[in-house]
Amino acid sequence: MVVRLEDILEKVSLYQPEADLDIVKKAYVFSGMVHKGQTRVTGEPYLMHPLEVANILTTLKMDPDTVATGLLHDTVEDTHTTVEKIEEVFGADVALLVDGLTKISRISFDKKEDHEAENFRKILIAMARDIRVIIVKLADRLHNMRTLEPLRPDKRRKIARETMDIYAPIANRIGIGWVKAELEDLSFKYLEPEKYGRLVMMTERLGNERELYIDKVMGEIETKLSEYGIEGTITGRPKHLYGIYKKMEDQDIEFDKIHDLIGFRLIVDSVRDCYAALGIVHSAWRPVPGRFKDYIGIPKPNLYQSLHTTVIGPEGERMEIQIRTEEMHRVAEYGIAAHWMYKEGKAHDNQEGSAFAWLRQLLEWQKDLKDSGEFMDTVKVDLFPEEVFVFTPQGSVKELPVGASPIDFAYAIHTDIGHNCAGAKVDGRLVPLRHRLRNGNVVEIITSENHHPSKEWLNFVVTSKARTRIRHWLRDEEQRMSIALGRDICEQEFKKYDLVYARLIINGELESVAKKEFGLADIADLEMNIGFGKIPINTLLGKLLPPEKLEKMRDKKVSRFRSVLNRFKSKQKPQTGGVQVKGVDDDIMVRFARCCNPLPGDDIMGFISHGQGVAVHMSSCQNLLNVDPERRIDVEWQKDQDLTRPVKIRVECLNAKGLLAAMSDAINQSDSNVRSADIKTTPDGRAINIFEIEVKDTKHLKGVMKALLKIKKVTKVERIKV
């Protein structure tokens, strides 16, 4: 039968008499206009599909906005209409729903592995911030499955597989039982046509006998309930085909061995009557051990409630009987959509009311539910708060933790993509690498062979895979650099002692020293230790040269150092900054390297610069490893120096009133002084503060940082060394 607009309006009026139907009428006219001239594969006007979808939504007793969305759900995807136009004509609520459906329709399910199906189910729900998007999508898919026949067999199988893997489980998850059952049966029909056909024939063969049997049992149950004064509705139905097929497959049995092909449902007035009816059924027919389930006492995760029991009925046939209240039945049939039927002022007993406690907590019920739009303002879904689901440009889905960046995404694709990540586009727009990804983003990684991981990445990546891979690369790179540096040091130093480094490698002497004298694995290990400074070059030379030759060269080196240092002496006493060059009594001009900004208390090393005295670095400074070892010189902090050094610290906190004043006070109270401050706020309500302060040494700095961390709403304090 062809669905008409009048049929849809009449059905909405029946379950929501005060509904404003104008938006449904307007959506019908708009959809007919933009879909004009379009036809389906069946040859019928395309408008018939939106009408059927809207009709399914009225079966679920959805609100007018959702029914209107059913009429409009393909307008943005299949016509020149925009979301902005939908919002202009129908308002923000309907536009949000149509936009959600459009995004879902653009997801590619091609070439997906079976194990990814659950991720797709999650992303469909996570992307649809309003649960009505999912309900409209299920109605859309149900009508498409009902009209699948005209398509090519391969196309039918693809859509059926997608329906079985993605949409039927979603219908089950949100508790719409009949939609789940019909989607499974229709998918089964196209995925296993031969098995489906055989099952149809076998069940039809039992048709008349089964109908008589159902009538007989229903009459007996009705009589027994009335004897005890319990009123209720009894229905009987055969199990749906896919359910029978699954039972045959799971238990490896033939059709004639399945005894509970028929199910009965008792709908009674109260929870008390549910358990009373169960007792009556069990007294009339022997229950099958292990086949009783109490989903009233322990509801299913999708809030389904019912008593299930299997008994040996008349003629020795097994029968499954479900017992529930009217409220439970609505939830079982319509899932979350059942709550559009909830009317304020309806009487509930305490037990039935408790079944909806979860909904009151989740939705923060409105005082006036006459307007379904007000009710739905609070029906926003975030079932997966700890996960985001994003796509590659090819449509593959990646599941990442909340807060994940494009770097995390790159490593999720492949380690090499992560290592060479040079930039990223999110939804076609260039973003910083520390950008936080959101559900439904399409992420494109820009790679370059010249780009490599940075230590800074460790400050914002959140996945363990990215963090592990970055650290591993940095460690390997550090080792490679140290090996190269160690080799250069060896080659240069060996020349001064008339040693040919390559010859010592070829004749095996160097490897022998590495293994026997230092307990190392090979020459590369030796070079790395030289580069890191763990083995002084003079120690290695001491294993290769006679002591007298080594001492003679050392004397020459000391005199050369002194001649270089003499250039930095001046008639006036130079600034030493509290640093003493070891082995030199005279004051030498020193300066502190900006790359690491050492403080008293840090391990330090000097470097003789060209015409600027001695540059003092932290011993761990990467730049120090890359300089000519000839220019390195030992330095130390002078004791009892009453000097202060500037240092920068980074303080993260909430963007709260009065917090800046509290931080400044904490610094002052710690006997420090603020030289400069750079304050920036972030869109997520935080503040990043860069303070340059004056401290005496590392111990003093730690005291300042500790004082700042004691301030409420300060979340992180760290020293900036670069």
PDB file of C-alpha atoms in Angstrom, residues 397-488:
ATOM      1  CA  VAL A 397      38.380   4.364  10.708  1.00  0.00           C
ATOM      2  CA  LYS A 398      40.892   4.771  13.518  1.00  0.00           C
ATOM      3  CA  GLU A 399      39.939   4.637  17.192  1.00  0.00           C
ATOM      4  CA  LEU A 400      42.051   6.945  19.388  1.00  0.00           C
ATOM      5  CA  PRO A 401      41.894   8.233  22.973  1.00  0.00           C
ATOM      6  CA  VAL A 402      40.317  11.608  23.699  1.00  0.00           C
ATOM      7  CA  GLY A 403      42.944  14.333  23.259  1.00  0.00           C
ATOM      8  CA  ALA A 404      44.732  12.489  20.446  1.00  0.00           C
ATOM      9  CA  SER A 405      46.697  14.575  17.947  1.00  0.00           C
ATOM     10  CA  PRO A 406      47.512  14.120  14.252  1.00  0.00           C
ATOM     11  CA  ILE A 407      50.841  12.612  15.405  1.00  0.00           C
ATOM     12  CA  ASP A 408      48.934   9.889  17.288  1.00  0.00           C
ATOM     13  CA  PHE A 409      46.842   9.317  14.154  1.00  0.00           C
ATOM     14  CA  ALA A 410      49.962   9.103  11.946  1.00  0.00           C
ATOM     15  CA  TYR A 411      51.544   6.429  14.143  1.00  0.00           C
ATOM     16  CA  ALA A 412      48.217   4.557  14.258  1.00  0.00           C
ATOM     17  CA  ILE A 413      48.465   4.223  10.457  1.00  0.00           C
ATOM     18  CA  HIS A 414      52.143   3.195  10.267  1.00  0.00           C
ATOM     19  CA  THR A 415      55.351   3.880  12.181  1.00  0.00           C
ATOM     20  CA  ASP A 416      57.072   5.338   9.090  1.00  0.00           C
ATOM     21  CA  ILE A 417      54.154   7.741   8.538  1.00  0.00           C
ATOM     22  CA  GLY A 418      54.603   8.934  12.113  1.00  0.00           C
ATOM     23  CA  HIS A 419      58.387   9.293  11.805  1.00  0.00           C
ATOM     24  CA  ASN A 420      58.082  11.423   8.641  1.00  0.00           C
ATOM     25  CA  CYS A 421      55.032  13.460   9.675  1.00  0.00           C
ATOM     26  CA  ALA A 422      55.602  17.058   8.582  1.00  0.00           C
ATOM     27  CA  GLY A 423      52.065  18.433   8.832  1.00  0.00           C
ATOM     28  CA  ALA A 424      48.374  17.540   8.901  1.00  0.00           C
ATOM     29  CA  LYS A 425      45.055  18.532   7.392  1.00  0.00           C
ATOM     30  CA  VAL A 426      41.853  17.994   9.347  1.00  0.00           C
ATOM     31  CA  ASP A 427      38.679  18.155   7.245  1.00  0.00           C
ATOM     32  CA  GLY A 428      40.771  19.757   4.501  1.00  0.00           C
ATOM     33  CA  ARG A 429      42.250  22.487   6.712  1.00  0.00           C
ATOM     34  CA  LEU A 430      45.884  22.717   7.832  1.00  0.00           C
ATOM     35  CA  VAL A 431      46.201  22.387  11.603  1.00  0.00           C
ATOM     36  CA  PRO A 432      49.099  22.362  14.107  1.00  0.00           C
ATOM     37  CA  LEU A 433      50.483  18.923  14.964  1.00  0.00           C
ATOM     38  CA  ARG A 434      49.273  19.352  18.568  1.00  0.00           C
ATOM     39  CA  HIS A 435      45.656  19.896  17.360  1.00  0.00           C
ATOM     40  CA  ARG A 436      43.123  17.765  19.283  1.00  0.00           C
ATOM     41  CA  LEU A 437      41.089  15.491  17.016  1.00  0.00           C
ATOM     42  CA  ARG A 438      37.310  15.163  17.290  1.00  0.00           C
ATOM     43  CA  ASN A 439      34.793  12.488  16.335  1.00  0.00           C
ATOM     44  CA  GLY A 440      34.266  12.224  12.587  1.00  0.00           C
ATOM     45  CA  ASN A 441      37.351  14.239  11.547  1.00  0.00           C
ATOM     46  CA  VAL A 442      38.940  13.233   8.252  1.00  0.00           C
ATOM     47  CA  VAL A 443      42.695  13.457   8.815  1.00  0.00           C
ATOM     48  CA  GLU A 444      45.325  13.659   6.089  1.00  0.00           C
ATOM     49  CA  ILE A 445      48.984  13.361   7.095  1.00  0.00           C
ATOM     50  CA  ILE A 446      51.627  15.276   5.107  1.00  0.00           C
ATOM     51  CA  THR A 447      54.962  13.451   5.117  1.00  0.00           C
ATOM     52  CA  SER A 448      58.512  14.417   4.187  1.00  0.00           C
ATOM     53  CA  GLU A 449      61.694  12.349   4.224  1.00  0.00           C
ATOM     54  CA  ASN A 450      63.462  15.348   5.750  1.00  0.00           C
ATOM     55  CA  HIS A 451      61.119  15.473   8.760  1.00  0.00           C
ATOM     56  CA  HIS A 452      61.760  13.393  11.843  1.00  0.00           C
ATOM     57  CA  PRO A 453      60.342  13.050  15.369  1.00  0.00           C
ATOM     58  CA  SER A 454      60.954  15.829  17.864  1.00  0.00           C
ATOM     59  CA  LYS A 455      61.230  15.665  21.653  1.00  0.00           C
ATOM     60  CA  GLU A 456      58.460  18.276  21.730  1.00  0.00           C
ATOM     61  CA  TRP A 457      56.033  15.676  20.358  1.00  0.00           C
ATOM     62  CA  LEU A 458      56.257  13.824  23.659  1.00  0.00           C
ATOM     63  CA  ASN A 459      54.568  16.815  25.324  1.00  0.00           C
ATOM     64  CA  PHE A 460      51.230  16.247  23.549  1.00  0.00           C
ATOM     65  CA  VAL A 461      50.938  12.710  22.118  1.00  0.00           C
ATOM     66  CA  VAL A 462      48.601  10.496  24.153  1.00  0.00           C
ATOM     67  CA  THR A 463      48.819   7.006  22.626  1.00  0.00           C
ATOM     68  CA  SER A 464      51.383   4.585  23.992  1.00  0.00           C
ATOM     69  CA  LYS A 465      52.277   3.512  20.445  1.00  0.00           C
ATOM     70  CA  ALA A 466      53.215   7.054  19.399  1.00  0.00           C
ATOM     71  CA  ARG A 467      55.104   7.720  22.628  1.00  0.00           C
ATOM     72  CA  THR A 468      57.054   4.459  22.399  1.00  0.00           C
ATOM     73  CA  ARG A 469      57.918   4.901  18.715  1.00  0.00           C
ATOM     74  CA  ILE A 470      59.063   8.522  19.220  1.00  0.00           C
ATOM     75  CA  ARG A 471      61.270   7.651  22.185  1.00  0.00           C
ATOM     76  CA  HIS A 472      62.733   4.703  20.299  1.00  0.00           C
ATOM     77  CA  TRP A 473      63.553   6.902  17.277  1.00  0.00           C
ATOM     78  CA  LEU A 474      65.073   9.635  19.440  1.00  0.00           C
ATOM     79  CA  ARG A 475      67.163   7.078  21.301  1.00  0.00           C
ATOM     80  CA  ASP A 476      68.365   5.507  18.058  1.00  0.00           C
ATOM     81  CA  GLU A 477      69.077   8.909  16.544  1.00  0.00           C
ATOM     82  CA  GLU A 478      71.012   9.961  19.628  1.00  0.00           C
ATOM     83  CA  GLN A 479      73.031   6.773  19.373  1.00  0.00           C
ATOM     84  CA  ARG A 480      73.680   7.343  15.660  1.00  0.00           C
ATOM     85  CA  MET A 481      74.844  10.892  16.327  1.00  0.00           C
ATOM     86  CA  SER A 482      77.015   9.746  19.215  1.00  0.00           C
ATOM     87  CA  ILE A 483      78.609   7.020  17.099  1.00  0.00           C
ATOM     88  CA  ALA A 484      79.404   9.541  14.346  1.00  0.00           C
ATOM     89  CA  LEU A 485      80.704  12.056  16.897  1.00  0.00           C
ATOM     90  CA  GLY A 486      82.763   9.379  18.638  1.00  0.00           C
ATOM     91  CA  ARG A 487      84.292   8.300  15.344  1.00  0.00           C
ATOM     92  CA  ASP A 488      85.215  11.925  14.481  1.00  0.00           C
TER      93      ASP A 488
END
